[in-house]
Short mmCIF file of C-alpha atoms and ligand atoms in Angstrom, two decimals:
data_model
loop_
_atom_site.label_atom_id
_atom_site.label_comp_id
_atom_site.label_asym_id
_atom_site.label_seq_id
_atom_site.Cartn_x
_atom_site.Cartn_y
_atom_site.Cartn_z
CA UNK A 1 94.98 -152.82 -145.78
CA UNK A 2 94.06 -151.97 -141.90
CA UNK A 3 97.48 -149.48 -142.40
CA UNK A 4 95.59 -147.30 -144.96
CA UNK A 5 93.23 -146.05 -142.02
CA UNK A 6 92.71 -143.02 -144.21
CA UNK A 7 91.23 -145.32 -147.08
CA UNK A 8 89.35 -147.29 -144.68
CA UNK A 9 87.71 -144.30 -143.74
CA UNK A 10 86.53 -143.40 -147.34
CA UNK A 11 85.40 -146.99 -148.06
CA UNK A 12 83.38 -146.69 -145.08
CA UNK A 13 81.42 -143.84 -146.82
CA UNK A 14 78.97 -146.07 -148.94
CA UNK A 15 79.47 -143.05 -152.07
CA UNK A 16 83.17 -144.15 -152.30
CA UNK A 17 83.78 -147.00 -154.03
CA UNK A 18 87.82 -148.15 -153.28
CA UNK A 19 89.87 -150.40 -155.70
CA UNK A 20 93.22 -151.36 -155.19
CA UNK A 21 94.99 -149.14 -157.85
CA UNK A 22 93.39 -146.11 -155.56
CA UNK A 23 95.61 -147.09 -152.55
CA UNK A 24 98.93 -146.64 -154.57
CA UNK A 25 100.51 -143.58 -153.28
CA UNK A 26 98.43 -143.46 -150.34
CA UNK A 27 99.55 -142.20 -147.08
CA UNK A 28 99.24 -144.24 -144.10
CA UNK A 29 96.80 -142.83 -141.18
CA UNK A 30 99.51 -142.74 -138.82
CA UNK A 31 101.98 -140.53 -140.21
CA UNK A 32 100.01 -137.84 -140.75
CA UNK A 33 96.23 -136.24 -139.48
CA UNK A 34 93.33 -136.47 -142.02
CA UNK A 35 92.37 -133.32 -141.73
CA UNK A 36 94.64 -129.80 -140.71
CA UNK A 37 92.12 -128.55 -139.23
CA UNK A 38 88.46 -129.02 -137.72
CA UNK A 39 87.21 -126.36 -139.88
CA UNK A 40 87.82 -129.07 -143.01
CA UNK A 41 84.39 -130.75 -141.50
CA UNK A 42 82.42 -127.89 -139.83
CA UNK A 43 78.55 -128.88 -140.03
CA UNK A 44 77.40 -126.93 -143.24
CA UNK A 45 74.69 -124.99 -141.27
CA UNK A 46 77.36 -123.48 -139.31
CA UNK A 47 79.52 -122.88 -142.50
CA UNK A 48 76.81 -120.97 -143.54
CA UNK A 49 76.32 -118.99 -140.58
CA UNK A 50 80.24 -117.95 -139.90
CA UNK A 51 80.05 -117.10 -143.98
CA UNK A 52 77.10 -114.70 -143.30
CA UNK A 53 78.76 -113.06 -140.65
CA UNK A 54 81.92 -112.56 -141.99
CA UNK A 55 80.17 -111.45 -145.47
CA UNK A 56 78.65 -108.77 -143.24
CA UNK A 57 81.53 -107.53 -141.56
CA UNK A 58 83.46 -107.01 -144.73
CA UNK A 59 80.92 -105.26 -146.31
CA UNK A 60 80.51 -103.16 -143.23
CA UNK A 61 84.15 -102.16 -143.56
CA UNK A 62 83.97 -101.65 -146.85
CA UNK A 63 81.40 -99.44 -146.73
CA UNK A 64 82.18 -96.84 -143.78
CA UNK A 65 85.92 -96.79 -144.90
CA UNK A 66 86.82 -98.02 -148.25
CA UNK A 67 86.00 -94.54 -150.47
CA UNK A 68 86.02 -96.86 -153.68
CA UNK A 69 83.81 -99.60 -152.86
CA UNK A 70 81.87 -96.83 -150.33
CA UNK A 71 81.07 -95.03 -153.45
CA UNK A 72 80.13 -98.49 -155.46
CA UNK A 73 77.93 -99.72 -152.59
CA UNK A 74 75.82 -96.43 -152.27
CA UNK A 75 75.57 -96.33 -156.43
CA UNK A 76 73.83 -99.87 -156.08
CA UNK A 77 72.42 -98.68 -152.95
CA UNK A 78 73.17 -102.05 -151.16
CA UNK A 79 73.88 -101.43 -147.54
CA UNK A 80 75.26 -103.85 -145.25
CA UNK A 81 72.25 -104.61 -143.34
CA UNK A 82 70.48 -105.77 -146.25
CA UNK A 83 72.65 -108.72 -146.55
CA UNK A 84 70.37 -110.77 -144.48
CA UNK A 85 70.93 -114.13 -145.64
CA UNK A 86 73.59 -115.51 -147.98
CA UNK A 87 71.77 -115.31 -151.62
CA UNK A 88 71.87 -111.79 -150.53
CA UNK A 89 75.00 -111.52 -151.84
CA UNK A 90 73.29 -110.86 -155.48
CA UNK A 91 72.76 -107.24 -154.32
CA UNK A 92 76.30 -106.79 -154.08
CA UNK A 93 78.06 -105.26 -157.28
CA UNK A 94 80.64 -107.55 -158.72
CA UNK A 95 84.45 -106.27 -159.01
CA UNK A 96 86.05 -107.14 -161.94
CA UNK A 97 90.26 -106.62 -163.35
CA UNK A 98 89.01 -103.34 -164.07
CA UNK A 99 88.26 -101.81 -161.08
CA UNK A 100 91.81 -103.43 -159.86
CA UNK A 101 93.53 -101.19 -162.72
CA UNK A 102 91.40 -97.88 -162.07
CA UNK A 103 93.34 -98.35 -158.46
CA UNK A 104 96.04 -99.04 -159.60
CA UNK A 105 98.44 -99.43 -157.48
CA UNK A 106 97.13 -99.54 -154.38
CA UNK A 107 93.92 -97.32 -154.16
CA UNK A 108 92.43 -100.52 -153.01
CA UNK A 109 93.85 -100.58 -149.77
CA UNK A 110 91.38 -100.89 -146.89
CA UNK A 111 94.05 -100.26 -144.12
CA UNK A 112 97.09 -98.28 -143.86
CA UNK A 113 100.33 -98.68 -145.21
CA UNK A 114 101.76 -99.30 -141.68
CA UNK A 115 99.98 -102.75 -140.97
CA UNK A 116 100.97 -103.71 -145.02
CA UNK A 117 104.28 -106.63 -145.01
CA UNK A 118 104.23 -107.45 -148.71
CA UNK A 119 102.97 -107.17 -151.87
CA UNK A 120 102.45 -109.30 -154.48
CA UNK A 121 102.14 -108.25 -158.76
CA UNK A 122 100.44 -110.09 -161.48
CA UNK A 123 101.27 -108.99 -164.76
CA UNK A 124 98.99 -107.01 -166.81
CA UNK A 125 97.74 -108.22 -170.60
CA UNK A 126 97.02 -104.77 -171.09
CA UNK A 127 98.14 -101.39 -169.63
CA UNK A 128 99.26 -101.77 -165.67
CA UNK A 129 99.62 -104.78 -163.79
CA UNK A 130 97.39 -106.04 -160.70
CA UNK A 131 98.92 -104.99 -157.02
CA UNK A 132 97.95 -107.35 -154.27
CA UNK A 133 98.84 -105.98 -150.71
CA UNK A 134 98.63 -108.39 -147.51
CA UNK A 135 98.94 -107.82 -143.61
CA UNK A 136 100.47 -109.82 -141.74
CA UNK A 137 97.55 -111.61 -140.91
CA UNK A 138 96.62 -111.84 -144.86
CA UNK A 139 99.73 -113.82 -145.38
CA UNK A 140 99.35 -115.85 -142.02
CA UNK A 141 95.52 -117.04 -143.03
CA UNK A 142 97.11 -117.63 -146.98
CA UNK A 143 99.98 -120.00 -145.02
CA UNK A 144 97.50 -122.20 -143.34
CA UNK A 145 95.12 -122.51 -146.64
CA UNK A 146 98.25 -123.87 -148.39
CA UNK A 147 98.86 -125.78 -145.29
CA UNK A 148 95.59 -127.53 -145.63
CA UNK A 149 96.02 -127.80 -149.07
CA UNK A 150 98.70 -129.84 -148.80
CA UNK A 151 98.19 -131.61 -146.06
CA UNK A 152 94.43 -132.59 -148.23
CA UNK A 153 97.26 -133.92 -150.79
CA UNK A 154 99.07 -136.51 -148.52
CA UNK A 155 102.17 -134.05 -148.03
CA UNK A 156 103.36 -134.60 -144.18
CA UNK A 157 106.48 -133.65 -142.31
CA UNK A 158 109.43 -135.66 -143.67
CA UNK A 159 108.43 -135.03 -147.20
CA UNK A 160 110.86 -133.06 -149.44
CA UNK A 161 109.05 -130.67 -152.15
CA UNK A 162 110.82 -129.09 -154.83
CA UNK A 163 108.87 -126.03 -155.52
CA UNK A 164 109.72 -124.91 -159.02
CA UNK A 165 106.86 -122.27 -159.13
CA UNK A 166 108.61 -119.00 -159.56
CA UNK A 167 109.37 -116.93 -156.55
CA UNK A 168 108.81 -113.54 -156.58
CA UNK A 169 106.51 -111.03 -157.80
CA UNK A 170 104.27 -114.10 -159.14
CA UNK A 171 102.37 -115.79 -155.75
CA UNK A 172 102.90 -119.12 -157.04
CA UNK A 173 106.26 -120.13 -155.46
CA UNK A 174 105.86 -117.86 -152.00
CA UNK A 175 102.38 -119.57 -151.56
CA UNK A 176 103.37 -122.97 -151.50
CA UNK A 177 106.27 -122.10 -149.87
CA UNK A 178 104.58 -121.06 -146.64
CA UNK A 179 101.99 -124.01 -147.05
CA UNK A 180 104.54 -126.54 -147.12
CA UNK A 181 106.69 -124.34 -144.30
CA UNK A 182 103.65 -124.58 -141.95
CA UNK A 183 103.39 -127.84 -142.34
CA UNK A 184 106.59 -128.92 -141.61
CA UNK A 185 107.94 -130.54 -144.88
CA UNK A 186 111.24 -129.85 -146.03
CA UNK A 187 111.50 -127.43 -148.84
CA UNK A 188 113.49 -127.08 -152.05
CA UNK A 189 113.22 -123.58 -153.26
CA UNK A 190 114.04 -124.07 -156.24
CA UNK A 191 111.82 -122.10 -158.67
CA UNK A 192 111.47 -122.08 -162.06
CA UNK A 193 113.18 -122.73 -165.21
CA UNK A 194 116.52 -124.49 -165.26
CA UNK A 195 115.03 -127.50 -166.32
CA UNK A 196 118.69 -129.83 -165.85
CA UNK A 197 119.17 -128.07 -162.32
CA UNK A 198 115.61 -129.44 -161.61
CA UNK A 199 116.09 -132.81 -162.76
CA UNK A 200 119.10 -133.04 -161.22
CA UNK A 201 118.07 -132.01 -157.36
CA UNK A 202 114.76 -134.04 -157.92
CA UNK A 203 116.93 -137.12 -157.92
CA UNK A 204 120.06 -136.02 -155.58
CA UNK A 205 117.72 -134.96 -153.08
CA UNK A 206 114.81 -137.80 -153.57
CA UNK A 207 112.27 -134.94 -153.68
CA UNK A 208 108.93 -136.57 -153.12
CA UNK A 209 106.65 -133.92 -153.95
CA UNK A 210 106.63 -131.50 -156.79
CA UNK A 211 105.08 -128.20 -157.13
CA UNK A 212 104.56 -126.75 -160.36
CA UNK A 213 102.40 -125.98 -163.21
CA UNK A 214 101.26 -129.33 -165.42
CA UNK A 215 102.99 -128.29 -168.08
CA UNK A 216 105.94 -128.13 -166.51
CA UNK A 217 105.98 -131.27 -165.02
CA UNK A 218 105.13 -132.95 -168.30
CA UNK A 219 108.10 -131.06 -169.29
CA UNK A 220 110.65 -132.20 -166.88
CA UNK A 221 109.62 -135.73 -167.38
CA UNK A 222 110.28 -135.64 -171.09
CA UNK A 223 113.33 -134.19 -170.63
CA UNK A 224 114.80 -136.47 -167.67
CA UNK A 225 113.90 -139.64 -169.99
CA UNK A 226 115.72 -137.56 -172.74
CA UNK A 227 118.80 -137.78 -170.04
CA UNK A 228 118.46 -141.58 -169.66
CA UNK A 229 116.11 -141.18 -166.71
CA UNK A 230 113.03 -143.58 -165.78
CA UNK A 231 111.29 -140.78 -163.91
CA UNK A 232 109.21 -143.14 -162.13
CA UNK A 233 112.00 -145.54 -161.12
CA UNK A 234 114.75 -143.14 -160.45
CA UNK A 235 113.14 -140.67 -159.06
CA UNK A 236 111.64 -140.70 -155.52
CA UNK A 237 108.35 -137.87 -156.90
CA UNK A 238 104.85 -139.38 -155.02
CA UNK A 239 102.77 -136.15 -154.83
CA UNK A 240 102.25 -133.44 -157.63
CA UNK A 241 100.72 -130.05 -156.58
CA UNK A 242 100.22 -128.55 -159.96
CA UNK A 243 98.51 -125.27 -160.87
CA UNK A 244 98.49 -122.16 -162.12
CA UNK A 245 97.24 -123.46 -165.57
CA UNK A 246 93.71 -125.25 -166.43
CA UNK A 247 94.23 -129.06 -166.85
CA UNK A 248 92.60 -131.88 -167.88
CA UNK A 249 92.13 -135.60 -166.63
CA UNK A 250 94.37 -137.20 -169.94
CA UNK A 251 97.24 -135.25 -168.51
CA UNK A 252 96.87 -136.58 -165.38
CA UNK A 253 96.92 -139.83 -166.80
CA UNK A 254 100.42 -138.77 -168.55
CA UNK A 255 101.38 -137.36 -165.25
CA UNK A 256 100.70 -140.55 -163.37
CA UNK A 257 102.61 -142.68 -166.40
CA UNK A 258 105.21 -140.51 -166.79
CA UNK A 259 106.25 -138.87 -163.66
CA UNK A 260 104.40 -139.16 -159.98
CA UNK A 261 101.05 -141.15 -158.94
CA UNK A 262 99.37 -139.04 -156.97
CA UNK A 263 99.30 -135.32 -159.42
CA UNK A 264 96.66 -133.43 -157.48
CA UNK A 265 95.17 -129.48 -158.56
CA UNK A 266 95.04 -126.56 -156.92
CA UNK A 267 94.16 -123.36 -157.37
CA UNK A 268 93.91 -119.80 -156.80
CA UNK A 269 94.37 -116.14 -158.10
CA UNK A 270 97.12 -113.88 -157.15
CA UNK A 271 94.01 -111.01 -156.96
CA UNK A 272 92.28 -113.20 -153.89
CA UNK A 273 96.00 -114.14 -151.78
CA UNK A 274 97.34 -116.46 -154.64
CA UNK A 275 97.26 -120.21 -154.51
CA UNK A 276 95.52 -121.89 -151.88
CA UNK A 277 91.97 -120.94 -152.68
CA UNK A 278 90.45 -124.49 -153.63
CA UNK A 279 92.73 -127.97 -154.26
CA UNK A 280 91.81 -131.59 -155.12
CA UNK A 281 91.36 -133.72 -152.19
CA UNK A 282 92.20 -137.70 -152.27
CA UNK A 283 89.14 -138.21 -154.17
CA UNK A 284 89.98 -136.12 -156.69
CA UNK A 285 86.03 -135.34 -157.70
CA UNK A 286 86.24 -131.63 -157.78
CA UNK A 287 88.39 -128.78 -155.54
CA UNK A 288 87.34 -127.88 -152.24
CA UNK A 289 87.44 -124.13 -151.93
CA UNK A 290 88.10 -123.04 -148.38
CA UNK A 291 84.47 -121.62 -147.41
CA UNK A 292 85.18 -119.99 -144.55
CA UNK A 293 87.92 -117.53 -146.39
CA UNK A 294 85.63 -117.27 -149.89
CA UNK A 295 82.34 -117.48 -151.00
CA UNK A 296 82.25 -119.04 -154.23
CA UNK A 297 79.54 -118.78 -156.71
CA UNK A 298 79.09 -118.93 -160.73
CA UNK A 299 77.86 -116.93 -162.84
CA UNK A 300 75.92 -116.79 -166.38
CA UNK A 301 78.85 -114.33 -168.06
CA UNK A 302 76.36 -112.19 -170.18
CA UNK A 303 74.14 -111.52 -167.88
CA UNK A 304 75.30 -111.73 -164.15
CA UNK A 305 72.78 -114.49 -163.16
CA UNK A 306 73.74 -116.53 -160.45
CA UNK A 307 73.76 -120.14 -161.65
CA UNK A 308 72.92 -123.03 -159.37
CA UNK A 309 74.86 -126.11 -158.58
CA UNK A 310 76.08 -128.06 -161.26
CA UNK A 311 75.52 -124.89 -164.22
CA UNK A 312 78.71 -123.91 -166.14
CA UNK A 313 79.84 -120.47 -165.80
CA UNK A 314 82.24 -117.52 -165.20
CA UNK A 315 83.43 -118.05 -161.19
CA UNK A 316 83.12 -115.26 -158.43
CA UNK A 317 84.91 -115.23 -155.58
CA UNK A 318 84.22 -112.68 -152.37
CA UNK A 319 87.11 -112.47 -150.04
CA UNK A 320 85.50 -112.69 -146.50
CA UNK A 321 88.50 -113.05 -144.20
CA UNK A 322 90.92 -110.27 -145.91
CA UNK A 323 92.94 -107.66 -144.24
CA UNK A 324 94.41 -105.23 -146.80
CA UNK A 325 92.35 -105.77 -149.72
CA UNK A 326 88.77 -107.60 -149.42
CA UNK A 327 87.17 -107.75 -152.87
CA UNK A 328 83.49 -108.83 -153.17
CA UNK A 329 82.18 -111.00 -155.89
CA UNK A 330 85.40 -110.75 -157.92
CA UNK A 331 84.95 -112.08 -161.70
CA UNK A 332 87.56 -114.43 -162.24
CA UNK A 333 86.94 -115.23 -165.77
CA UNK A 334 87.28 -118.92 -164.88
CA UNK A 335 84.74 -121.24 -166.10
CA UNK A 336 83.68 -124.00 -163.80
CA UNK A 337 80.31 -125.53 -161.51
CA UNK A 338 79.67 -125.80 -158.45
CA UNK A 339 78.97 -128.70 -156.72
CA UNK A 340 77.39 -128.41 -152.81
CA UNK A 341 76.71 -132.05 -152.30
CA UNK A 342 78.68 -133.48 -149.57
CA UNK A 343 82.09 -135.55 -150.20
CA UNK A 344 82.83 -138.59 -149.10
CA UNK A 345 86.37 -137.52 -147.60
CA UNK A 346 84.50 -135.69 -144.65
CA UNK A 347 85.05 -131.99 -145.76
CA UNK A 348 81.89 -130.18 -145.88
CA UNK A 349 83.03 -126.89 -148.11
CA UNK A 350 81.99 -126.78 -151.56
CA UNK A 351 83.81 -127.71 -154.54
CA UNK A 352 84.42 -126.46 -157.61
CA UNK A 353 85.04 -128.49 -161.00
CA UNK A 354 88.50 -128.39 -162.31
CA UNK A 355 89.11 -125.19 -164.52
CA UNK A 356 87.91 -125.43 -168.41
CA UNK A 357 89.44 -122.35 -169.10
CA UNK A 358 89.99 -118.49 -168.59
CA UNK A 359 88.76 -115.89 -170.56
CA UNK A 360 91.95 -113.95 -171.25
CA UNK A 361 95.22 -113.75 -173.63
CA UNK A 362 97.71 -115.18 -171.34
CA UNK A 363 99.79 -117.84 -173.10
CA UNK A 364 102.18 -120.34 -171.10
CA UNK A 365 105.02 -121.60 -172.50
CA UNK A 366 107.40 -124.24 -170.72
CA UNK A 367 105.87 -123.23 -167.36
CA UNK A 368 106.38 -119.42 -167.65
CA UNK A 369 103.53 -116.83 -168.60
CA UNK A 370 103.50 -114.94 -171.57
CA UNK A 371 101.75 -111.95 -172.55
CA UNK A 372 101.74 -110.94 -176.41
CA UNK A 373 102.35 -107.41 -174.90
CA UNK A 374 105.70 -108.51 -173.79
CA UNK A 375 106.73 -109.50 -176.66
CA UNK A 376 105.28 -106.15 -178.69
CA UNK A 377 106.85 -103.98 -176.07
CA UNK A 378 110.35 -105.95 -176.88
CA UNK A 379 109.78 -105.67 -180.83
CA UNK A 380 108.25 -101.91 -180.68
CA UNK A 381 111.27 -100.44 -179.22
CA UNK A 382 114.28 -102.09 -181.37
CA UNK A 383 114.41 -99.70 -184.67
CA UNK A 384 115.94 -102.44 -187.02
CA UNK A 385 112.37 -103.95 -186.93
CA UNK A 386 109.04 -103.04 -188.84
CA UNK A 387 105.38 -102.98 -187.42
CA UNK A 388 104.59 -106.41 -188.36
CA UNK A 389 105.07 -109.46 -186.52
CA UNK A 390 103.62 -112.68 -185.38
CA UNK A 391 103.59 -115.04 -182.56
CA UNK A 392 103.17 -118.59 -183.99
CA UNK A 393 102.13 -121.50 -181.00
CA UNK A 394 103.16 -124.32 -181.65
CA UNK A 395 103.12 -127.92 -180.17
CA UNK A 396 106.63 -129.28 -179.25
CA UNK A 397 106.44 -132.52 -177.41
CA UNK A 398 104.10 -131.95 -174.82
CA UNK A 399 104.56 -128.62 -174.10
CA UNK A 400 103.15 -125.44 -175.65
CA UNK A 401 105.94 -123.46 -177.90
CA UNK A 402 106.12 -120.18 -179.58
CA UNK A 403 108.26 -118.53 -182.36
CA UNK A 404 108.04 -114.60 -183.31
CA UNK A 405 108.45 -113.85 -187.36
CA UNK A 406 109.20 -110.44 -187.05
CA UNK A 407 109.63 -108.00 -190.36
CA UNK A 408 112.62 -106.03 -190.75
CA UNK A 409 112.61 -102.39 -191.87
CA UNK A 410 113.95 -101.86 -195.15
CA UNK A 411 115.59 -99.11 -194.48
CA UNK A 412 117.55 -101.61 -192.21
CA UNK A 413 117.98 -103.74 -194.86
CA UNK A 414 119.13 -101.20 -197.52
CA UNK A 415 121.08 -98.93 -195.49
CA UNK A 416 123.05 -101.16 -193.78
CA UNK A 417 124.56 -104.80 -194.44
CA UNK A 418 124.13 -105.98 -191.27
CA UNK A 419 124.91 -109.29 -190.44
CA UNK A 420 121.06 -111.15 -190.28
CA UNK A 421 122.27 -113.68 -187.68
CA UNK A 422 123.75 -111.52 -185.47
CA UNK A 423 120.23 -108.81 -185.08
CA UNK A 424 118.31 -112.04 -184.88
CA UNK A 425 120.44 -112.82 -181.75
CA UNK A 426 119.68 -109.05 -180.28
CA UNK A 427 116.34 -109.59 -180.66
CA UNK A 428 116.24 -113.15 -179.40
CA UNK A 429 118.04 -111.71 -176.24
CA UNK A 430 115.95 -108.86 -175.61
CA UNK A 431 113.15 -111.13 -175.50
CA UNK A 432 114.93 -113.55 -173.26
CA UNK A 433 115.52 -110.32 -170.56
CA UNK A 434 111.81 -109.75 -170.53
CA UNK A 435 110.47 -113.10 -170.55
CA UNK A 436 113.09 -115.21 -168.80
CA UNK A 437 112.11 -117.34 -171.71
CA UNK A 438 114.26 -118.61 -174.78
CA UNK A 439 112.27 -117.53 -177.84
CA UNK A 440 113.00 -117.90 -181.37
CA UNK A 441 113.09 -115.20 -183.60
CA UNK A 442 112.57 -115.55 -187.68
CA UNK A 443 113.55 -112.57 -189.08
CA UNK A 444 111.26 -111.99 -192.77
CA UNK A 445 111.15 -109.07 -195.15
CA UNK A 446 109.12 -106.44 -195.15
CA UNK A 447 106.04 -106.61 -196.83
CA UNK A 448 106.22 -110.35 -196.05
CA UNK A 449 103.59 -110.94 -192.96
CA UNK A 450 99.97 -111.05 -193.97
CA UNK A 451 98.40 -107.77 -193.33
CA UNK A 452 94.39 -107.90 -191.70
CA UNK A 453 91.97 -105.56 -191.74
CA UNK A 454 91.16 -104.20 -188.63
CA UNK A 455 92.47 -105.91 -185.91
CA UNK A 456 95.80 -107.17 -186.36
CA UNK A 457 95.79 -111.06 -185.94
CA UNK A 458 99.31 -111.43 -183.89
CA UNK A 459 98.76 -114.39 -182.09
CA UNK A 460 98.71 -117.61 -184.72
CA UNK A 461 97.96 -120.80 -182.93
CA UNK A 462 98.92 -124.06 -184.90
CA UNK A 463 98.86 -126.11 -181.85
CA UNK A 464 95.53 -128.08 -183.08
CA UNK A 465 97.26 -128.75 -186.51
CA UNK A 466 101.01 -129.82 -185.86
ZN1 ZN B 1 86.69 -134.25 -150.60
#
């Protein structure tokens, strides 16, 4: 027991009660530091204060240089100096998706294109997609939030994480990837999909942590027992940094049967750096959200009330430590609580409930995201096919599935005797070089597909009833 210093140190803390189940997984003291940096524990008062100030300065940028938010600021006539304390921040107009894709894609900028080293893209349910920019500094501050992250998580130099977020475009994989960098673990890049390639370096290489989303690790650990694996025995997997997706506590109690004992959640949004903005420390009672990058609050959807501790509501972020594109009181669409009480692992920024949900059309299947407007944009532009068509979700296993019924024209299926199989196959691949994602494609008759009035009802999920 006296080598779990780090447990020790929680049982200590008369609010944290310590059995011996919670010490499986556990990293000794030694190997690693508690805490990445002293900022984890600043005093709250002084929180407060270095949020205030920063608050202030970004709003003062904001409103000498930044024409759009200028203009917004003025129309609410908030000026910087009447943030005076924090709950000031109510003056402040919130930005929502919106006013990302009126600036679309980068009239957002606050600084010039010069000091700008990358930029991320989240894609777009409707119309254009969301353009992060970051400095250098931007992606510097984002490395050492995924640092802490991780290092919150038990992940220490000498670890090897396999990192099957996707790289690219998407912030997932390049976020952890710089976490996990800074801290000194050894990384396996190996992104997403390519689920036998996955199983098969988890094991040659005795990965012990995996990043991912939930669903995808469910996902890999069905399939390695489907290859004669014992996930838990033959592979070497002791931390899980999963994300992306809401999740609930019954699949971390799959996750911890089925795959790793420790699964831990983080999060973030690609519009704010990506992830890195809040993560589950060893207690696992809530994500810390680093405080002195964000101010988090929650708010009563309909109305724009700020909700206090504890109340269930839409979350709102303000970037307070941003470079090349600050937002203030950005509307997430997440639904979650705060919680300001102190926790018992030492770290005095707030925390935020795990995710119930988000407000918004994106599905995920097997790990990847999926937008119905994918999938119409595939369908709309191949002239064998009619206007009609569904997506069906479906449960398979564990993971979320989908299959498109998709009418054919009949002047398709007069004119020509085309071979059925083979235009099912076009379409099946045209969907696979959007998505990256096999779907499959039932081709029906016209006339076929149930017609609604007004709007069309595309998206039929069975997932409750199979
Ligand atoms: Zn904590």
């Amino acid at each position: 027991m006296i080598r779990f210093v780090l447990i020790q140190e929680y049982s200590n803390n008369k609010n944290y009660k310590t059995d011996d189940s919670e010490l499986k997984g556990r990293v000794p003291m030694e190997s690693r530091a508690l805490y990445y940096s002293e900022i984890e524990r600043i005093n709250r008062k002084e929180l407060e204060e270095l949020q205030l100030r920063k608050l202030r300065a970004t709003l003062q940028i904001l409103y000498e240089k930044n024409p759009y938010f200028g203009r917004k600021l003025r129309q609410a006539q908030v000026k910087p100096s009447d943030i005076n304390k924090l709950e000031d921040i109510a003056k402040i107009p919130f930005t929502t998706k919106d006013d990302l894709r009126i600036n679309y894609p980068i009239g957002l900028l606050n600084v010039g294109i010069e000091k700008v080293v990358r930029f991320h893209v989240s894609s777009g349910t409707t119309g254009d997609p969301t353009v992060v920019a970051y400095t250098e500094s931007d992606v510097d501050k984002w490395s050492e939030l995924n640092a802490r992250c991780l290092n919150m998580m038990g992940v220490k130099r000498g670890d090897i994480i396999q990192i099957a977020y996707g790289y690219g475009l998407f912030t997932g994989g390049l976020g952890i990837h710089y976490g996990a960098e800074r801290l000194g673990a050894a990384i396996v890049p190996s992104s997403a999909g390519n689920t036998k390639r996955q199983i098969k370096l988890m094991k040659d290489m005795h990965a012990t942590v995996l990043a991912c989303t939930p669903s995808y690790a469910l996902y890999l650990a069905e399939a390695a027992i489907q290859e004669g694996l014992n996930p838990k025995e033959d592979l070497s997997l002791r931390v899980g940094v999963f994300g992306a997706e809401p999740w609930s506590e019954s699949v971390r109690k799959r996750l911890i049967n089925q795959l790793c004992p420790e699964p831990y959640d983080i999060y973030g949004l690609s519009e704010l750096c990506g992830p890195g903005v809040a993560a589950e420390c060893p207690l696992k009672n809530g994500l810390h959200v680093w405080a002195d990058h964000f101010i988090p609050e929650v708010i009563d959807p309909k109305t724009g009330e700020v909700l206090g501790p504890g109340e269930e509501g839409e979350l709102v972020f303000t970037t307070i430590d941003k470079e090349a594109m600050p937002l203030l009181r950005y509307r997430t669409r997440d639904v979650s609580c705060l919680d300001i009480e102190p926790c018992a692992c030492g770290r005095t920024h707030p925390r935020i409930s795990r995710i119930k949900g988000r407000d918004d059309d994106m599905l995920k299947i097997r790990g990847v995201n999926v937008f119905p407007s994918q999938i119409e944009y595939v369908l709309e532009r191949m002239e064998e096919l009619g206007d009609q068509y569904q997506i069906i979700l479906t449960k398979s296993g564990p993971l979320d599935d989908l299959k498109v019924k998709v009418e054919v024209k009949s002047s398709a299926v007069s004119d020509k005797p085309w071979d059925m199989v083979e235009l099912k196959k076009k379409v099946e691949s045209e969907i696979y070089s959007v998505l990256n994602l096999h779907v499959e494609v039932d081709l029906v008759e016209p006339g076929s597909l149930p017609r609604s009035e007004g709007k069309a009802k595309r998206v039929v999920d069975l997932r409750r009833s199979t």
